[in-house]
mmCIF file of C-alpha atoms and ligand atoms in Angstrom:
data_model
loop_
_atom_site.group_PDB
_atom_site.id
_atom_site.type_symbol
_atom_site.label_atom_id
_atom_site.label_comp_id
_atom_site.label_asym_id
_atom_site.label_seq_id
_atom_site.Cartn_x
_atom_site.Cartn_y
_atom_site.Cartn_z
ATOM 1 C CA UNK A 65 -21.929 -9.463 8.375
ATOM 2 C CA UNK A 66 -19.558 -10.611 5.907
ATOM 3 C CA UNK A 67 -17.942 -8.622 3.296
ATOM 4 C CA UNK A 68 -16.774 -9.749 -0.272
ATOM 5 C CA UNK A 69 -13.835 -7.367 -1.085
ATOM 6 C CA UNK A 70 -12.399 -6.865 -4.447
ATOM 7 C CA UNK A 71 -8.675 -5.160 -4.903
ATOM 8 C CA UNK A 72 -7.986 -4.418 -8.578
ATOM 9 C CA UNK A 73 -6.204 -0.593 -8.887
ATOM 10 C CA UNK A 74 -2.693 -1.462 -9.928
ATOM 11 C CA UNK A 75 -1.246 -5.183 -10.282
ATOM 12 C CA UNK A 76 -2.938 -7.042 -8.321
ATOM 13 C CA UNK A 77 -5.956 -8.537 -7.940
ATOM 14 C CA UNK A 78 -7.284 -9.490 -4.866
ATOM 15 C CA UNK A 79 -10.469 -10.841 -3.341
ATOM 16 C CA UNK A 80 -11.131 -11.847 0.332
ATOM 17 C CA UNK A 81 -14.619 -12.512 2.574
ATOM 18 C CA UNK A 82 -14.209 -10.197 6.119
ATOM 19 C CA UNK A 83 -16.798 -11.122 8.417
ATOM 20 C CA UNK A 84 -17.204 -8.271 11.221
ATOM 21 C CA UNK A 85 -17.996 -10.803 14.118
ATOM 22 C CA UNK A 86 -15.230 -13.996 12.905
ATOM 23 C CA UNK A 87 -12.928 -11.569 11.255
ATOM 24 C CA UNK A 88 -10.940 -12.848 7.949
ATOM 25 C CA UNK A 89 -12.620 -15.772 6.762
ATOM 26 C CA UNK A 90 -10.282 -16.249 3.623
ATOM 27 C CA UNK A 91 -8.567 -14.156 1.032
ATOM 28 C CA UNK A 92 -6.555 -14.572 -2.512
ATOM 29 C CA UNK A 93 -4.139 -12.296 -4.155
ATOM 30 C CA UNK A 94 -3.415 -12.816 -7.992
ATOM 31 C CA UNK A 95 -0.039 -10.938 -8.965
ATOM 32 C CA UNK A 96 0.361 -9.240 -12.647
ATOM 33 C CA UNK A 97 4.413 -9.298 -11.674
ATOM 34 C CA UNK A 98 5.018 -11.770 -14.669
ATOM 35 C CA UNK A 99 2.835 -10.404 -16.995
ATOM 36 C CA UNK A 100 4.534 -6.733 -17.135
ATOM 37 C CA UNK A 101 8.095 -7.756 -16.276
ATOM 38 C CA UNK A 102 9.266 -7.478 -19.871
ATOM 39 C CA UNK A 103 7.771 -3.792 -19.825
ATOM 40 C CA UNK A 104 9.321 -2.631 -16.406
ATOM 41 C CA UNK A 105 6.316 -1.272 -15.125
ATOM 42 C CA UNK A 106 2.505 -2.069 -15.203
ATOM 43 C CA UNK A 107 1.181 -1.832 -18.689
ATOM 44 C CA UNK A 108 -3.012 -0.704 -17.777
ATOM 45 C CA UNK A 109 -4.665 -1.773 -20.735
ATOM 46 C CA UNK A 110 -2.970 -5.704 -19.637
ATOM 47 C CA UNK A 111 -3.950 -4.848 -16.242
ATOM 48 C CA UNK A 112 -7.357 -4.732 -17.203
ATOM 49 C CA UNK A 113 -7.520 -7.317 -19.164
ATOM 50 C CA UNK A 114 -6.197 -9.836 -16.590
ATOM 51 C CA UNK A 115 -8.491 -8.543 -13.492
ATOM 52 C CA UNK A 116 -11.062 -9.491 -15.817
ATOM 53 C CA UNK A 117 -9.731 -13.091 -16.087
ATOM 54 C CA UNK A 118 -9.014 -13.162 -12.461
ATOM 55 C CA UNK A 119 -11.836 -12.091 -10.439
ATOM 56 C CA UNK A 120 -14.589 -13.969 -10.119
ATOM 57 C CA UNK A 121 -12.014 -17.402 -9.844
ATOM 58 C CA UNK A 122 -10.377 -16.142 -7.005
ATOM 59 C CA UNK A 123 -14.242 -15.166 -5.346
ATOM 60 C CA UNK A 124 -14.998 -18.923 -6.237
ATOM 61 C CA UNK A 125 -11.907 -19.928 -4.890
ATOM 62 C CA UNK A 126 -12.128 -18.299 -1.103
ATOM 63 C CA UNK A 127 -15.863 -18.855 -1.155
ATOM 64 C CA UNK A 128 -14.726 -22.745 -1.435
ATOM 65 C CA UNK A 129 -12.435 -22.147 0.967
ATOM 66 C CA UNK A 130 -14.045 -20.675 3.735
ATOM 67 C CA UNK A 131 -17.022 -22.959 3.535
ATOM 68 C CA UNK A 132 -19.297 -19.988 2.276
ATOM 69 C CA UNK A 133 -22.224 -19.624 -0.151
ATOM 70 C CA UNK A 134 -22.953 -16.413 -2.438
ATOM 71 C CA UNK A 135 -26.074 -16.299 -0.141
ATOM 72 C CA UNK A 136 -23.799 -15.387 2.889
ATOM 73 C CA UNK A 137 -22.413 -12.268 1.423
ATOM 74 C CA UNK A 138 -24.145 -9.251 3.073
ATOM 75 C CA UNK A 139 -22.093 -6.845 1.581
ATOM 76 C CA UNK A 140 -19.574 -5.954 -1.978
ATOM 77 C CA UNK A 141 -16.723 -3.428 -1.735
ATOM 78 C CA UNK A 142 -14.276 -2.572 -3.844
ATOM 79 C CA UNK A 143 -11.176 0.055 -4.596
ATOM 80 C CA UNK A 144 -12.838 2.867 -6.069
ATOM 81 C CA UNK A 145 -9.926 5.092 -5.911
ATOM 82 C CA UNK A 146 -6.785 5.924 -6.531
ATOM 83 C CA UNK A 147 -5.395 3.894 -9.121
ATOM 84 C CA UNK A 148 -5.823 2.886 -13.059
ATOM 85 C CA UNK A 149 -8.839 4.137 -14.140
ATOM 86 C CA UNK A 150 -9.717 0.952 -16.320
ATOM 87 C CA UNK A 151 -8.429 -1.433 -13.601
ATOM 88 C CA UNK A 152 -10.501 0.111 -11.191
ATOM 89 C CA UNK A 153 -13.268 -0.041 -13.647
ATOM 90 C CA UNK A 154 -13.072 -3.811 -13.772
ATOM 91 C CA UNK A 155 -13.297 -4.498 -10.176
ATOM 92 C CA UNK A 156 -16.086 -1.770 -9.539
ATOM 93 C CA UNK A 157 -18.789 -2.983 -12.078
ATOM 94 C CA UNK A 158 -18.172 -6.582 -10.989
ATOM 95 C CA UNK A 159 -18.861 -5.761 -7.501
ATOM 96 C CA UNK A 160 -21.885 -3.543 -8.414
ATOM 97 C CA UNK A 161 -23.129 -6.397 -10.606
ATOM 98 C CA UNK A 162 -22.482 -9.197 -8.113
ATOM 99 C CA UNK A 163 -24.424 -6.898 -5.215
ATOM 100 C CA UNK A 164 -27.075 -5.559 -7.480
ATOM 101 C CA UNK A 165 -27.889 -9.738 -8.253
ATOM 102 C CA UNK A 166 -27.131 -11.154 -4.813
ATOM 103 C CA UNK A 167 -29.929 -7.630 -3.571
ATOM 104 C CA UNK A 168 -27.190 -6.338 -1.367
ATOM 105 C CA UNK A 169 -24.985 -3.310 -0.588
ATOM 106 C CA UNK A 170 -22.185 -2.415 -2.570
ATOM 107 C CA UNK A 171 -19.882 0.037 -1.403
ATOM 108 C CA UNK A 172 -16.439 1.772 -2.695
ATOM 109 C CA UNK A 173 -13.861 2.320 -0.588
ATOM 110 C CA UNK A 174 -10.120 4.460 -0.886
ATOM 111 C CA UNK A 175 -7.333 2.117 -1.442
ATOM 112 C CA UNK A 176 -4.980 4.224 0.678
ATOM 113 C CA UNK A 177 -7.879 3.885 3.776
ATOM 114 C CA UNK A 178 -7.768 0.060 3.292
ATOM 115 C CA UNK A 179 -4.165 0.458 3.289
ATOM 116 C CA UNK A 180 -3.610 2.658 6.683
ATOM 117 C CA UNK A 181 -6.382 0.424 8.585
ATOM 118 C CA UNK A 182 -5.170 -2.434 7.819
ATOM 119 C CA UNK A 183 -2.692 -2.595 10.582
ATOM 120 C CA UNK A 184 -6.213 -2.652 12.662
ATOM 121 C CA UNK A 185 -6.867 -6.074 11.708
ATOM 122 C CA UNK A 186 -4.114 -7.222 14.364
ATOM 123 C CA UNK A 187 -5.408 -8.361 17.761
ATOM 124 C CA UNK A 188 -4.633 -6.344 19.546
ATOM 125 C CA UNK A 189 -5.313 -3.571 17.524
ATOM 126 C CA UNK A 190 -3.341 -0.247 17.827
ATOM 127 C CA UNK A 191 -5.065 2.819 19.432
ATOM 128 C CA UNK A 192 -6.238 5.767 17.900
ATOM 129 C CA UNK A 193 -4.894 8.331 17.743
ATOM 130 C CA UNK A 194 -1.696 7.127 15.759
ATOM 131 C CA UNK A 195 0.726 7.872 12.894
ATOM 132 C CA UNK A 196 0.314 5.893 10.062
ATOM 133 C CA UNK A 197 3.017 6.273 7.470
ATOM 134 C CA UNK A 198 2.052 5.297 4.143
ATOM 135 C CA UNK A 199 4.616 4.188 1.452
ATOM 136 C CA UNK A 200 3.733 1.991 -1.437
ATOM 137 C CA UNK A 201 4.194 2.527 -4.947
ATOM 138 C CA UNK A 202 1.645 5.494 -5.850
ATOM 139 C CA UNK A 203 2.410 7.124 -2.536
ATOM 140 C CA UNK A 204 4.693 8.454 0.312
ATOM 141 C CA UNK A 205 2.487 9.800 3.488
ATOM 142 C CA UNK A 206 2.735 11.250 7.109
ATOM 143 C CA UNK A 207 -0.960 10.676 8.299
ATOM 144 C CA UNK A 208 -2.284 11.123 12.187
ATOM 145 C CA UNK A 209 -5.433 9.156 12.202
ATOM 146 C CA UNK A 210 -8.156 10.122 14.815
ATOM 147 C CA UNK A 211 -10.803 7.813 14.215
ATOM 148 C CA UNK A 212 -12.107 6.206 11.000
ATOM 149 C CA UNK A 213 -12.540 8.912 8.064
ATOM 150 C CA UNK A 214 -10.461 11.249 10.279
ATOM 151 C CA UNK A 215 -7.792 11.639 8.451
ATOM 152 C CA UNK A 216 -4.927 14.542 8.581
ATOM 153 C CA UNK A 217 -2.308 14.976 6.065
ATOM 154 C CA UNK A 218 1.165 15.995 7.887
ATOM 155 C CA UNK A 219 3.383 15.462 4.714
ATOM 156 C CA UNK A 220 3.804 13.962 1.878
ATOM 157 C CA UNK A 221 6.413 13.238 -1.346
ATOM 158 C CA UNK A 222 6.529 16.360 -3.312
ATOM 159 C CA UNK A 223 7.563 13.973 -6.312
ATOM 160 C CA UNK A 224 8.381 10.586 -6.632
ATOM 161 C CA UNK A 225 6.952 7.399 -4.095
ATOM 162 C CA UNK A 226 9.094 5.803 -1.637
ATOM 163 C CA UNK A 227 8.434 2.316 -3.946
ATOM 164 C CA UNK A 228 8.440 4.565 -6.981
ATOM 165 C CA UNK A 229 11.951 5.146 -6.068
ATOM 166 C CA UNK A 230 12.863 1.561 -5.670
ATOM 167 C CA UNK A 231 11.196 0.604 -8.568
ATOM 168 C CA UNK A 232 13.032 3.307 -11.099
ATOM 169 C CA UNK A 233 15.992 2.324 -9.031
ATOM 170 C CA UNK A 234 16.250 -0.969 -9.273
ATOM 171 C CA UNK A 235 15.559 -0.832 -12.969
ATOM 172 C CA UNK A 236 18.741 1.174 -13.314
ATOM 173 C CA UNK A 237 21.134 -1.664 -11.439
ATOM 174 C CA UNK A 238 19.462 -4.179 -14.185
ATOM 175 C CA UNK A 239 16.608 -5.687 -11.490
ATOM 176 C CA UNK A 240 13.168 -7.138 -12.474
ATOM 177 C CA UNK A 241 9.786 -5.378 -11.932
ATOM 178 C CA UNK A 242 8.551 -4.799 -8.894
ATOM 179 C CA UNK A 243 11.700 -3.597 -8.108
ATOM 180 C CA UNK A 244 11.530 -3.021 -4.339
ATOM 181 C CA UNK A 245 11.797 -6.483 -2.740
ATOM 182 C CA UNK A 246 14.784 -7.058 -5.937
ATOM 183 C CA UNK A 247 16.717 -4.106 -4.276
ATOM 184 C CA UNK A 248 16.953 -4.769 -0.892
ATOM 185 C CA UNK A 249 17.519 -8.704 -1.664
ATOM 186 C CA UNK A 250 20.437 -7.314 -3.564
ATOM 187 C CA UNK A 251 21.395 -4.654 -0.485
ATOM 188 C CA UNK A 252 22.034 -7.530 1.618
ATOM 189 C CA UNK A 253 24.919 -8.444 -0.209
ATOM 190 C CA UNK A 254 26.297 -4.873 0.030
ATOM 191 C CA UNK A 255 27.746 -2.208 2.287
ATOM 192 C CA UNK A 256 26.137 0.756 2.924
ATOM 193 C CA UNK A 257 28.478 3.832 3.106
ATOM 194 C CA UNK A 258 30.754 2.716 0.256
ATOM 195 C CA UNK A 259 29.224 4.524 -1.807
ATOM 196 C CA UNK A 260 27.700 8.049 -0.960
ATOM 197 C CA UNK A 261 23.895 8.959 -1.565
ATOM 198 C CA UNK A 262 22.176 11.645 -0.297
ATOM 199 C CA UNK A 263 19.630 11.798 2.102
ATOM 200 C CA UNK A 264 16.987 14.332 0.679
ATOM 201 C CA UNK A 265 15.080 16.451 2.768
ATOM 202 C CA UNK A 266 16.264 15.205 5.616
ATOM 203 C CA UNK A 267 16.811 18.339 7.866
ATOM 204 C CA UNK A 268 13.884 20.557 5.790
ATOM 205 C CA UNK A 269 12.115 20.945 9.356
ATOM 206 C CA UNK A 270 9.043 19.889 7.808
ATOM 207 C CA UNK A 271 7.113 16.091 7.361
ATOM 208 C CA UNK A 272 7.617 16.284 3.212
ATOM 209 C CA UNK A 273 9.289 13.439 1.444
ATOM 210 C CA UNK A 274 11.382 13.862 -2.356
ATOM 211 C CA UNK A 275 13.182 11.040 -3.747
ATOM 212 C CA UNK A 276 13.811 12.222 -7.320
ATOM 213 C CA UNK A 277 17.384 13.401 -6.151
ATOM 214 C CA UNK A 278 18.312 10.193 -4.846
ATOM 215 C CA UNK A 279 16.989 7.747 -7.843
ATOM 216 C CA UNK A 280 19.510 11.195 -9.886
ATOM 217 C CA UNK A 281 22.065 10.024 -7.620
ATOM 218 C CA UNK A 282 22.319 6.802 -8.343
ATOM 219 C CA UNK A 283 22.023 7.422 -12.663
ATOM 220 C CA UNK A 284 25.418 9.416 -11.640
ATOM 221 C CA UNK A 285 26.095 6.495 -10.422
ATOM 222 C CA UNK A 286 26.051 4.194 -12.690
ATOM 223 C CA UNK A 287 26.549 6.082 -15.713
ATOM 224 C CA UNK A 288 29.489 5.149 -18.475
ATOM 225 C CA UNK A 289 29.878 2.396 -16.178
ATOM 226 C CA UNK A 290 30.755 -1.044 -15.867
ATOM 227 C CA UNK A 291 29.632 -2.001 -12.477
ATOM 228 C CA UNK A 292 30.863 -5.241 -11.184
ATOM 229 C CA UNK A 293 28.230 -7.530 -8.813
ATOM 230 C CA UNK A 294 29.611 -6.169 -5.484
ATOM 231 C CA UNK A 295 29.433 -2.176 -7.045
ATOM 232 C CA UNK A 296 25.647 -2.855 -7.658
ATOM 233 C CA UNK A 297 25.048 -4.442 -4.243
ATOM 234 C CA UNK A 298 26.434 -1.537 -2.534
ATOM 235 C CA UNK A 299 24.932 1.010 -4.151
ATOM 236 C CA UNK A 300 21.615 -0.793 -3.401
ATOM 237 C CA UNK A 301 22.772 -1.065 -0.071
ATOM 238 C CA UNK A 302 23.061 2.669 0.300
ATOM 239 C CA UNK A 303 20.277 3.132 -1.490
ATOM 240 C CA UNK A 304 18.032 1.522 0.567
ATOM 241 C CA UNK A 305 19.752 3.014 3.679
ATOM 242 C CA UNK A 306 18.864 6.729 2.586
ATOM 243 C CA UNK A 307 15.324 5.879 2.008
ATOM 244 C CA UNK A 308 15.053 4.251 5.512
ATOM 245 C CA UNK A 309 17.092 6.999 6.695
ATOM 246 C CA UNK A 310 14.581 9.677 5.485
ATOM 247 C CA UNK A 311 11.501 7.371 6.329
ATOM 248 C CA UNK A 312 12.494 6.963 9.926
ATOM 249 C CA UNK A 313 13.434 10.850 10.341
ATOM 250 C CA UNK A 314 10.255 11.741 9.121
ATOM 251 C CA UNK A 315 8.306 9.524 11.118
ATOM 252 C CA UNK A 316 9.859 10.083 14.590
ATOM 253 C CA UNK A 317 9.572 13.661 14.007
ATOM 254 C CA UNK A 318 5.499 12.955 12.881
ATOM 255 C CA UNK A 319 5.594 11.121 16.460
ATOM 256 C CA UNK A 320 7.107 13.768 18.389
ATOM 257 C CA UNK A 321 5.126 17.183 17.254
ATOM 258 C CA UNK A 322 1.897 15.196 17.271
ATOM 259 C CA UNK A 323 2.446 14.313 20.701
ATOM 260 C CA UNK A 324 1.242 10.430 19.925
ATOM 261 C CA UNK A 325 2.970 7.012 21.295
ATOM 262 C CA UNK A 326 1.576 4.965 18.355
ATOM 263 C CA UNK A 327 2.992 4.341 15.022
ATOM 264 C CA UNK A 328 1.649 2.121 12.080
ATOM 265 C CA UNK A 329 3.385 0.909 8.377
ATOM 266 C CA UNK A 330 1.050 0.570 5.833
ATOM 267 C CA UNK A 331 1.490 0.509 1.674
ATOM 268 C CA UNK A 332 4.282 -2.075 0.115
ATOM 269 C CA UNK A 333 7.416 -0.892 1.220
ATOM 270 C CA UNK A 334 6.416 -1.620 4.306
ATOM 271 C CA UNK A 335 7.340 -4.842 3.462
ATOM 272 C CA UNK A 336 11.167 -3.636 3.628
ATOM 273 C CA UNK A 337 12.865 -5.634 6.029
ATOM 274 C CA UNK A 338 15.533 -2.667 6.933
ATOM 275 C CA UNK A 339 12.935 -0.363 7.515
ATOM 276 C CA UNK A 340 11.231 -2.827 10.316
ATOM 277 C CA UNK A 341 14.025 -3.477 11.813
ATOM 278 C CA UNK A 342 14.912 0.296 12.018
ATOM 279 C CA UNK A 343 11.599 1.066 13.349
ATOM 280 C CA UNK A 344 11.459 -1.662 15.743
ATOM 281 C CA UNK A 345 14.750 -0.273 16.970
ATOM 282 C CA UNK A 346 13.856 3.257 17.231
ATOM 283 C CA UNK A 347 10.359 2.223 19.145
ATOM 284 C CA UNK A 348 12.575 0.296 21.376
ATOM 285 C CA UNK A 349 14.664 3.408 22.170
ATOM 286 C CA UNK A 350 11.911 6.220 22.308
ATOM 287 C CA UNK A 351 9.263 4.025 23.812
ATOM 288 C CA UNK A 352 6.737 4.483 21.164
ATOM 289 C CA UNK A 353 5.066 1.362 19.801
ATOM 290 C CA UNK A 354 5.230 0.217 15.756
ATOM 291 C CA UNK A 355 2.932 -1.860 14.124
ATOM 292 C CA UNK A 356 3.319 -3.239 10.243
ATOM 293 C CA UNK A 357 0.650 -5.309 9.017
ATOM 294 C CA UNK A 358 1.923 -9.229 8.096
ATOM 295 C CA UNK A 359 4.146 -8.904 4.983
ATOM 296 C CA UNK A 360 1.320 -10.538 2.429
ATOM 297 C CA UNK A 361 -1.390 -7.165 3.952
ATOM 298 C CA UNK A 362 1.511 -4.549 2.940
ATOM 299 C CA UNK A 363 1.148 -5.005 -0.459
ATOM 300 C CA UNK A 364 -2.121 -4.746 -2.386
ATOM 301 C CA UNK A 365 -4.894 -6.896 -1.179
ATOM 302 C CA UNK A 366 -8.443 -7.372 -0.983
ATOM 303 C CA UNK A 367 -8.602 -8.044 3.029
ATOM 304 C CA UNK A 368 -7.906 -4.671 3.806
ATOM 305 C CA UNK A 369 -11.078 -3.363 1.436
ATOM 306 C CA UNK A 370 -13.213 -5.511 2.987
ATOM 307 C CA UNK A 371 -12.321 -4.949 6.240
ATOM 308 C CA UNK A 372 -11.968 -1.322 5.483
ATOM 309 C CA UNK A 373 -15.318 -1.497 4.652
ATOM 310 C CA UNK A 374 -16.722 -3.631 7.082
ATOM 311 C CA UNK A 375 -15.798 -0.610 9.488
ATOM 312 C CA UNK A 376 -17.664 2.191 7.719
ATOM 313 C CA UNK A 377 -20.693 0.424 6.889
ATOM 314 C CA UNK A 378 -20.678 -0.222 11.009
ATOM 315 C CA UNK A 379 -19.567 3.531 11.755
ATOM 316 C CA UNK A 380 -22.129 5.245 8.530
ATOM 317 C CA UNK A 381 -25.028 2.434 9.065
ATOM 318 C CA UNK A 382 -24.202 1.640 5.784
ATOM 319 C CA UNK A 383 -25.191 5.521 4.053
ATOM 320 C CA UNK A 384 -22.336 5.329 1.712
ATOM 321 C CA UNK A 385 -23.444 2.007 0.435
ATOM 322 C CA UNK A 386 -25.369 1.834 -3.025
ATOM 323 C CA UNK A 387 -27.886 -0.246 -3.982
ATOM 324 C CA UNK A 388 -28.949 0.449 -7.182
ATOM 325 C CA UNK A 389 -25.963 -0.919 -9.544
ATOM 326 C CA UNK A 390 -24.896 3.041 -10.274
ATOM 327 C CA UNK A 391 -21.105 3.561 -10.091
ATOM 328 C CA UNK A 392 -18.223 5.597 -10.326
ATOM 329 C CA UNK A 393 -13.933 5.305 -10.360
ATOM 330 C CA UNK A 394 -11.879 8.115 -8.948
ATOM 331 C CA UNK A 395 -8.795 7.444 -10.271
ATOM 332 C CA UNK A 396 -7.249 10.348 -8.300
ATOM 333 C CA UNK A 397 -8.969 10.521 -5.288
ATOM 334 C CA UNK A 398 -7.021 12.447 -2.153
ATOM 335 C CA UNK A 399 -7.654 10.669 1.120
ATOM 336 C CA UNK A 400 -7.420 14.189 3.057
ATOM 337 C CA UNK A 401 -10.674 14.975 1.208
ATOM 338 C CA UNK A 402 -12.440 11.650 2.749
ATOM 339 C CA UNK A 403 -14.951 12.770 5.321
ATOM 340 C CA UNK A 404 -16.111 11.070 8.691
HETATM 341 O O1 LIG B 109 1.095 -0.919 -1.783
HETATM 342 P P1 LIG B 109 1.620 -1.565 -3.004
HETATM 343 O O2 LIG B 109 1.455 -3.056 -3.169
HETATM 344 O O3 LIG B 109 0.989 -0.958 -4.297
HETATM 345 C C1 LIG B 109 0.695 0.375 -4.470
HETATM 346 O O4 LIG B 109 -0.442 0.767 -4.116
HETATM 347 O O5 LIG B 109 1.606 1.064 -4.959
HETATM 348 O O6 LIG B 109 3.161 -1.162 -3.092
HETATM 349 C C2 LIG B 109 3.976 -1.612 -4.133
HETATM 350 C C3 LIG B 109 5.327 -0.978 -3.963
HETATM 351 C C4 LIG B 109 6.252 -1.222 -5.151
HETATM 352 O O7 LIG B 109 6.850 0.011 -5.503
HETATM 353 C C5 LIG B 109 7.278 -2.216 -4.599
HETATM 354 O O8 LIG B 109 8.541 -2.106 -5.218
HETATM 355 C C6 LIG B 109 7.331 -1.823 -3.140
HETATM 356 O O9 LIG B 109 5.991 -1.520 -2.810
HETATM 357 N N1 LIG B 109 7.851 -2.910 -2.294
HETATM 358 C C7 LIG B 109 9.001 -2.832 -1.603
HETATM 359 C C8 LIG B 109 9.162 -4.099 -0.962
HETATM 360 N N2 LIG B 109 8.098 -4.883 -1.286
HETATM 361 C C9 LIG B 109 7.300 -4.139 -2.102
HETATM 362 N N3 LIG B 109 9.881 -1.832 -1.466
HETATM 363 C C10 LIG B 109 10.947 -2.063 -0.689
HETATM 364 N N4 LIG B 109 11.200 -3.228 -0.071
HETATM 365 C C11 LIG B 109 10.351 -4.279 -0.162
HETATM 366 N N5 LIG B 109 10.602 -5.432 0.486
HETATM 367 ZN ZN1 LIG B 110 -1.442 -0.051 -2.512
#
């Protein structure tokens, strides 16, 4: 069957066609980076706005693509949850509408799920049961994954993201929004260790996360300051080196008391290139294996809701699935509370 899927909770908008026996047929990701730069951070009611614009194009644009008619689309999903309530809005009635015409199922799916199976989409696939850790903007997560819909938290941040943090950072050294992939293209000019940041949390015994100490750092860092080029660069450098520090603590410790050989990256700072090659490292050493999902899957996209949902409407027979153009958004929406 294939599956439209439609991405619009934060920044970006994204649309792809899954089909469960050829697999990813095409997909199209619209970024909003430009549009909120000059606000350093996502502005919702723009958000809005723009999925509006950008939808059905890009659904034009990869049915095109792929050689596909309306008529071929057995299924809609979209993000129902978590994320801006008026984004999500705009990318849930479009879908309902677009199924309820087209007399097919429409079906909402958690952002974070499509986010931590995403990694599935790989051939070969990694086995369940595995570690997913889950770090993108909105949130910072220790998962073990059973199965699909079994889901079990083993920590999380108790206050800001992992990308949060590189965000807020990066706005303090003077970077553009998103402020992750800014950062650690300005670490690579730096040294890390020439400047000292702590590594929060690191020896708490438990799988938690905080990173509001280390983004307080760094304002000690560069306040009443005039930092010079190579000053910022290293205290991005060290920067990023706590956070993949913590990160790959946390996760060979998730690893070890589960007693499971498989880890997977999912959310946008898996995208960091220092964290990858840390993990990579450490899976080489402790003989686990690591999987990250290609760079353009890390970050917000409409692949991983349709594939997401591709899988449940195989695993539920489709009993999630509405058909009757009724809707909702959960803009908070914990994955822990997902069911099988
Ligand atoms: O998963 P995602 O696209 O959206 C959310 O659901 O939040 O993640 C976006 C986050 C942003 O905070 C961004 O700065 C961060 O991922 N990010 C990175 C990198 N690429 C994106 N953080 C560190 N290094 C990167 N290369
Ligand atoms: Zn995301």
């Amino acid at each position: 069957m294939v599956v439209l899927g439609i991405e619009t909770s934060c920044d970006e908008t994204g649309v792809a066609l899954y089909d469960s026996e050829r697999g990813l047929l095409a997909h199209a990701i619209h970024t909003q980076a430009a549009l909120h730069a000059d606000y350093g951070g996502v502005v919702p009611e723009l958000a809005s706005r723009d999925h509006i614009r950008r939808v059905l194009p890009l659904t034009r644009g990869i049915l095109h693509e792929s050689g596909s008619k309306l008529a071929d689309i057995g299924a809609v999903a979209y993000t129902q949850g978590p994320g801006l309530a008026g984004a999500l809005l705009v990318g849930a009635s479009i879908a309902q509408g677009l199924a309820y015409a087209l007399g097919v199922p429409a079906l909402g799916i958690h952002h974070l799920e499509g986010h931590l199976l995403s990694p599935l989409m790989a051939k070969p696939a990694p086995a369940f049961p595995f570690i997913a850790l889950l770090v993108s903007g909105g949130h910072s997560q220790l998962m073990r994954i059973n199965g699909i819909g079994d889901y079990e938290l083993l920590g999380e941040t108790l206050d800001d993201a992992a990308g949060e943090a590189f965000d807020k950072t990066a706005k303090l050294l003077g970077l553009g929004y998103p402020g992750g992939p800014e950062l650690a293209a300005l670490a690579k000019r730096g040294t890390p260790g020439r400047v000292k940041l702590p590594r929060p949390m690191l020896h708490s015994g438990d799988l938690d996360f905080s990173f509001s100490g280390l983004k307080t750092a760094v304002v000690m860092q560069v306040k009443d300051r005039e930092l010079n080029a190579a000053a910022r660069a290293d205290i991005a450098a060290e920067f990023q080196a706590a956070i993949v520090d913590v990160l790959a603590a946390k996760s060979l410790a998730a690893l070890e008391r589960c007693g499971v050989a498989h880890l997977v990256v999912a959310g946008g700072v898996g995208a960091n290139a220092e964290l990858r090659a840390r993990l990579h490292k450490a899976a080489a050493r402790e003989g686990f294996t690591v999987y990250f999902p290609p760079a353009e899957f890390c970050t917000d996209n409409g692949a991983m809701i349709a594939f997401a949902a591709a899988l449940r409407l195989e695993q539920d027979k489709g009993e999630r699935a509405r058909t009757d153009g009724s809707f909702s958004v959960r803009p908070r929406w914990n994955l822990a509370t997902l069911d099988g």
